[in-house]
Amino acid sequence: QQQVKQSPQSLIVQKGGISIINCAYENTAFDYFPWYQQFPGKGPALLIAIRPDVSEKKEGRFTISFNKSAKQFSLHIMDSQPGDSATYFCAAIFNFGNEKLTFGTGTRLTIIP
Amino acid sequence: KAGVTQTPRYLIKTRGQQVTLSCSPISGHRSVSWYQQTPGQGLQFLFEYFSETQRNKGNFPGRFSGRQFSNSRSEMNVSTLELGDSALYLCASSLRGPNTEAFFGQGTRLTVV
């Protein structure tokens, strides 16, 4: 019940295209869903996050779509650029009583020219 | 404002030794979490501290321990190192807990030989 399942494991997208990464969770007590971007040799960097009271959140080229009934959420990267090539992790956490982020397994995104 | 600082960046230790890693959170942040990142297991939660108290602990053996000081700086210790402890150890700081924005340091790369 603590798992967050992430797909795909790796993704290759052409420059200018849309990159889509999906995550699914089981525990309905999760109520904060951040996405992290990690470059080689660096720690994960918070990209964008959403709470389940909204269905979509957009920040620049990055959008989270959230489907509470399906217990799924996804990251969309519009106009993907070579600089977006990185590993992306979705995560989930309870609001109270469980102060740990549960991470997905990661998606290695490669943007090709 | 300064980010999360982890020291040292790299460590090589021999099996059986012990190691101490340090994390200085963002100024004003009172929550510090520790994660282990490996290619096989991904990002795994170790423990979280808030105002010098451990609030949550992951499923790691007792060889892994931590503490937090009154200035919110945190240390984690691993005793009797095993080859399988080789990993990137990441520290994340947040204002009140990881269900608010959590910011990661660059990590300490520990290699056990």
Tab-separated table of C-alpha atoms in Angstrom:
chain	number	residue	atom	x	y	z
A	1	GLN	CA	0.000	0.000	0.000
A	2	GLN	CA	3.019	2.239	0.244
A	3	GLN	CA	4.095	1.794	-3.358
A	4	VAL	CA	4.254	4.280	-6.152
A	5	LYS	CA	4.566	2.683	-9.582
A	6	GLN	CA	6.251	4.697	-12.314
A	7	SER	CA	6.450	4.118	-16.064
A	8	PRO	CA	8.133	4.002	-18.446
A	9	GLN	CA	11.577	3.101	-17.147
A	10	SER	CA	13.190	4.980	-20.026
A	11	LEU	CA	11.884	7.351	-22.651
A	12	ILE	CA	13.347	8.854	-25.803
A	13	VAL	CA	11.621	11.908	-27.231
A	14	GLN	CA	12.489	14.125	-30.146
A	15	LYS	CA	13.324	17.749	-29.460
A	16	GLY	CA	10.163	19.816	-29.437
A	17	GLY	CA	7.972	16.835	-28.614
A	18	ILE	CA	5.922	16.064	-25.511
A	19	SER	CA	7.395	13.807	-22.837
A	20	ILE	CA	4.872	11.964	-20.675
A	21	ILE	CA	5.725	10.033	-17.518
A	22	ASN	CA	3.069	8.208	-15.542
A	23	CYS	CA	2.718	7.222	-11.907
A	24	ALA	CA	0.110	5.264	-9.987
A	25	TYR	CA	-0.369	4.891	-6.272
A	26	GLU	CA	-2.380	2.591	-4.063
A	27	ASN	CA	-2.801	4.323	-0.740
A	28	THR	CA	-5.531	6.947	-0.830
A	29	ALA	CA	-4.041	8.581	2.265
A	30	PHE	CA	-1.292	10.083	0.095
A	31	ASP	CA	-2.062	13.739	-0.377
A	32	TYR	CA	1.033	15.463	-1.738
A	33	PHE	CA	2.646	14.412	-5.012
A	34	PRO	CA	5.944	16.039	-6.020
A	35	TRP	CA	8.066	15.384	-9.074
A	36	TYR	CA	11.842	15.512	-8.915
A	37	GLN	CA	14.428	15.906	-11.657
A	38	GLN	CA	17.884	14.470	-11.181
A	39	PHE	CA	20.984	15.014	-13.298
A	40	PRO	CA	23.987	12.678	-13.036
A	41	GLY	CA	26.087	13.446	-9.979
A	42	LYS	CA	23.453	15.734	-8.480
A	43	GLY	CA	20.722	15.370	-5.903
A	44	PRO	CA	17.062	15.370	-6.968
A	45	ALA	CA	15.620	18.829	-7.549
A	46	LEU	CA	11.967	19.602	-6.870
A	47	LEU	CA	10.294	20.331	-10.192
A	48	ILE	CA	6.596	20.685	-9.515
A	49	ALA	CA	4.099	19.282	-7.005
A	50	ILE	CA	0.353	18.847	-6.712
A	51	ARG	CA	-2.226	18.128	-4.025
A	52	PRO	CA	-5.320	16.032	-4.832
A	53	ASP	CA	-7.769	18.902	-4.622
A	54	VAL	CA	-6.730	20.041	-8.120
A	55	SER	CA	-6.682	18.050	-11.358
A	56	GLU	CA	-3.915	19.919	-13.114
A	57	LYS	CA	-1.016	22.212	-12.301
A	58	LYS	CA	1.184	23.947	-14.836
A	59	GLU	CA	4.533	25.631	-14.362
A	60	GLY	CA	6.167	26.746	-17.571
A	61	ARG	CA	6.641	23.737	-19.832
A	62	PHE	CA	5.871	21.286	-17.017
A	63	THR	CA	2.341	20.120	-16.218
A	64	ILE	CA	1.077	17.608	-13.679
A	65	SER	CA	-2.236	15.928	-14.436
A	66	PHE	CA	-3.920	14.253	-11.472
A	67	ASN	CA	-6.738	11.698	-11.589
A	68	LYS	CA	-7.869	11.050	-8.036
A	69	SER	CA	-10.439	8.364	-8.874
A	70	ALA	CA	-7.910	6.376	-10.897
A	71	LYS	CA	-5.134	7.065	-8.365
A	72	GLN	CA	-2.848	8.173	-11.147
A	73	PHE	CA	-0.811	11.246	-11.912
A	74	SER	CA	1.457	12.166	-14.758
A	75	LEU	CA	4.125	14.660	-15.742
A	76	HIS	CA	3.969	16.275	-19.160
A	77	ILE	CA	6.970	18.165	-20.513
A	78	MET	CA	5.959	20.304	-23.460
A	79	ASP	CA	8.425	21.375	-26.156
A	80	SER	CA	11.034	18.986	-24.726
A	81	GLN	CA	14.629	20.217	-24.950
A	82	PRO	CA	17.985	18.400	-24.777
A	83	GLY	CA	18.551	20.098	-21.407
A	84	ASP	CA	15.539	18.181	-20.060
A	85	SER	CA	17.476	14.923	-20.445
A	86	ALA	CA	17.600	13.617	-16.874
A	87	THR	CA	16.013	11.060	-14.579
A	88	TYR	CA	12.581	11.971	-13.274
A	89	PHE	CA	11.059	10.626	-10.073
A	90	CYS	CA	7.479	10.900	-8.932
A	91	ALA	CA	6.817	10.698	-5.208
A	92	ALA	CA	3.979	10.682	-2.726
A	93	ILE	CA	3.586	11.446	0.954
A	94	PHE	CA	0.886	11.503	3.629
A	95	ASN	CA	-0.036	14.774	5.178
A	96	PHE	CA	0.255	13.623	8.746
A	97	GLY	CA	2.028	10.952	10.699
A	98	ASN	CA	4.336	9.615	8.018
A	99	GLU	CA	7.055	12.048	7.183
A	100	LYS	CA	8.678	10.134	4.364
A	101	LEU	CA	8.556	10.512	0.629
A	102	THR	CA	7.755	7.298	-1.220
A	103	PHE	CA	9.448	7.455	-4.603
A	104	GLY	CA	8.707	5.850	-7.906
A	105	THR	CA	11.490	3.899	-9.583
A	106	GLY	CA	12.467	6.722	-11.935
A	107	THR	CA	12.306	7.423	-15.661
A	108	ARG	CA	15.430	8.144	-17.643
A	109	LEU	CA	14.432	10.725	-20.243
A	110	THR	CA	16.574	11.383	-23.301
A	111	ILE	CA	15.741	14.195	-25.691
A	112	ILE	CA	17.270	13.708	-29.132
A	113	PRO	CA	17.794	16.492	-31.714
B	1	LYS	CA	19.795	31.603	0.033
B	2	ALA	CA	22.221	28.733	0.466
B	3	GLY	CA	21.009	25.251	-0.393
B	4	VAL	CA	21.400	21.975	1.433
B	5	THR	CA	25.052	21.156	2.040
B	6	GLN	CA	26.299	17.634	2.449
B	7	THR	CA	29.819	16.704	3.424
B	8	PRO	CA	31.904	14.994	2.379
B	9	ARG	CA	30.952	14.561	-1.283
B	10	TYR	CA	32.879	11.323	-1.678
B	11	LEU	CA	34.056	8.666	0.737
B	12	ILE	CA	35.856	5.381	0.352
B	13	LYS	CA	35.748	3.085	3.351
B	14	THR	CA	36.767	-0.472	4.096
B	15	ARG	CA	34.281	-3.153	5.056
B	16	GLY	CA	33.806	-3.221	8.824
B	17	GLN	CA	34.612	0.448	9.357
B	18	GLN	CA	32.123	3.090	10.380
B	19	VAL	CA	31.290	6.384	8.697
B	20	THR	CA	29.603	9.665	9.610
B	21	LEU	CA	27.934	11.867	7.026
B	22	SER	CA	26.868	15.446	7.633
B	23	CYS	CA	23.991	17.560	6.356
B	24	SER	CA	23.399	21.277	6.832
B	25	PRO	CA	19.816	22.179	5.893
B	26	ILE	CA	18.549	25.394	4.398
B	27	SER	CA	18.448	28.142	6.995
B	28	GLY	CA	15.128	28.073	8.842
B	29	HIS	CA	14.298	24.504	7.853
B	30	ARG	CA	13.710	22.256	10.822
B	31	SER	CA	13.066	18.940	9.095
B	32	VAL	CA	15.910	16.819	7.748
B	33	SER	CA	15.365	13.496	5.985
B	34	TRP	CA	17.925	10.984	4.802
B	35	TYR	CA	17.639	8.698	1.776
B	36	GLN	CA	19.796	5.999	0.275
B	37	GLN	CA	19.947	5.851	-3.521
B	38	THR	CA	21.192	2.781	-5.370
B	39	PRO	CA	20.667	1.626	-8.967
B	40	GLY	CA	18.894	-1.505	-7.777
B	41	GLN	CA	16.665	-0.171	-4.994
B	42	GLY	CA	16.149	3.423	-6.082
B	43	LEU	CA	15.503	6.030	-3.402
B	44	GLN	CA	14.867	4.483	-0.014
B	45	PHE	CA	13.906	6.435	3.104
B	46	LEU	CA	16.254	6.106	6.071
B	47	PHE	CA	14.889	8.493	8.713
B	48	GLU	CA	13.503	11.959	9.329
B	49	TYR	CA	14.300	14.392	12.110
B	50	PHE	CA	12.407	17.455	13.245
B	51	SER	CA	13.601	19.667	16.072
B	52	GLU	CA	16.131	17.051	17.202
B	53	THR	CA	13.516	14.270	17.365
B	54	GLN	CA	13.370	11.295	15.042
B	55	ARG	CA	9.807	11.223	13.736
B	56	ASN	CA	10.037	8.348	11.316
B	57	LYS	CA	12.420	5.566	10.424
B	58	GLY	CA	12.678	3.382	7.345
B	59	ASN	CA	13.387	-0.320	7.082
B	60	PHE	CA	17.127	-0.300	7.551
B	61	PRO	CA	19.173	-2.253	10.096
B	62	GLY	CA	20.251	-0.695	13.372
B	63	ARG	CA	23.714	-0.080	11.918
B	64	PHE	CA	22.175	3.009	10.365
B	65	SER	CA	21.569	5.785	12.852
B	66	GLY	CA	21.222	9.521	12.850
B	67	ARG	CA	20.801	12.570	14.957
B	68	GLN	CA	19.911	16.217	14.646
B	69	PHE	CA	21.425	19.101	16.526
B	70	SER	CA	19.772	22.209	17.916
B	71	ASN	CA	20.854	24.204	14.844
B	72	SER	CA	19.024	21.621	12.658
B	73	ARG	CA	22.234	20.204	11.231
B	74	SER	CA	22.058	16.453	11.009
B	75	GLU	CA	24.462	13.559	10.891
B	76	MET	CA	23.961	9.963	9.933
B	77	ASN	CA	26.244	7.165	10.988
B	78	VAL	CA	26.716	3.731	9.510
B	79	SER	CA	28.629	1.223	11.596
B	80	THR	CA	30.221	-2.055	10.543
B	81	LEU	CA	30.090	-1.145	6.873
B	82	GLU	CA	29.124	-3.783	4.328
B	83	LEU	CA	29.772	-3.812	0.597
B	84	GLY	CA	26.046	-3.352	0.034
B	85	ASP	CA	26.114	-0.013	1.840
B	86	SER	CA	27.814	1.524	-1.185
B	87	ALA	CA	25.347	4.145	-2.362
B	88	LEU	CA	24.579	7.813	-2.771
B	89	TYR	CA	23.276	9.132	0.546
B	90	LEU	CA	20.983	12.104	0.161
B	91	CYS	CA	19.750	14.572	2.687
B	92	ALA	CA	16.602	16.636	2.189
B	93	SER	CA	15.521	19.642	4.188
B	94	SER	CA	12.102	21.205	4.497
B	95	LEU	CA	10.377	23.775	6.609
B	96	ARG	CA	8.077	21.525	8.601
B	97	GLY	CA	8.299	18.140	6.939
B	98	PRO	CA	8.617	16.494	3.513
B	99	ASN	CA	4.941	17.111	2.802
B	100	THR	CA	5.967	20.673	2.258
B	101	GLU	CA	8.669	21.442	-0.277
B	102	ALA	CA	11.704	19.233	0.298
B	103	PHE	CA	15.070	20.254	-1.107
B	104	PHE	CA	17.870	17.769	-1.582
B	105	GLY	CA	21.596	18.186	-1.242
B	106	GLN	CA	24.039	16.805	-3.794
B	107	GLY	CA	24.620	13.727	-1.727
B	108	THR	CA	27.582	11.830	-0.359
B	109	ARG	CA	28.850	9.037	-2.576
B	110	LEU	CA	29.982	6.224	-0.249
B	111	THR	CA	32.015	3.376	-1.650
B	112	VAL	CA	32.755	0.405	0.581
B	113	VAL	CA	35.649	-1.777	-0.530
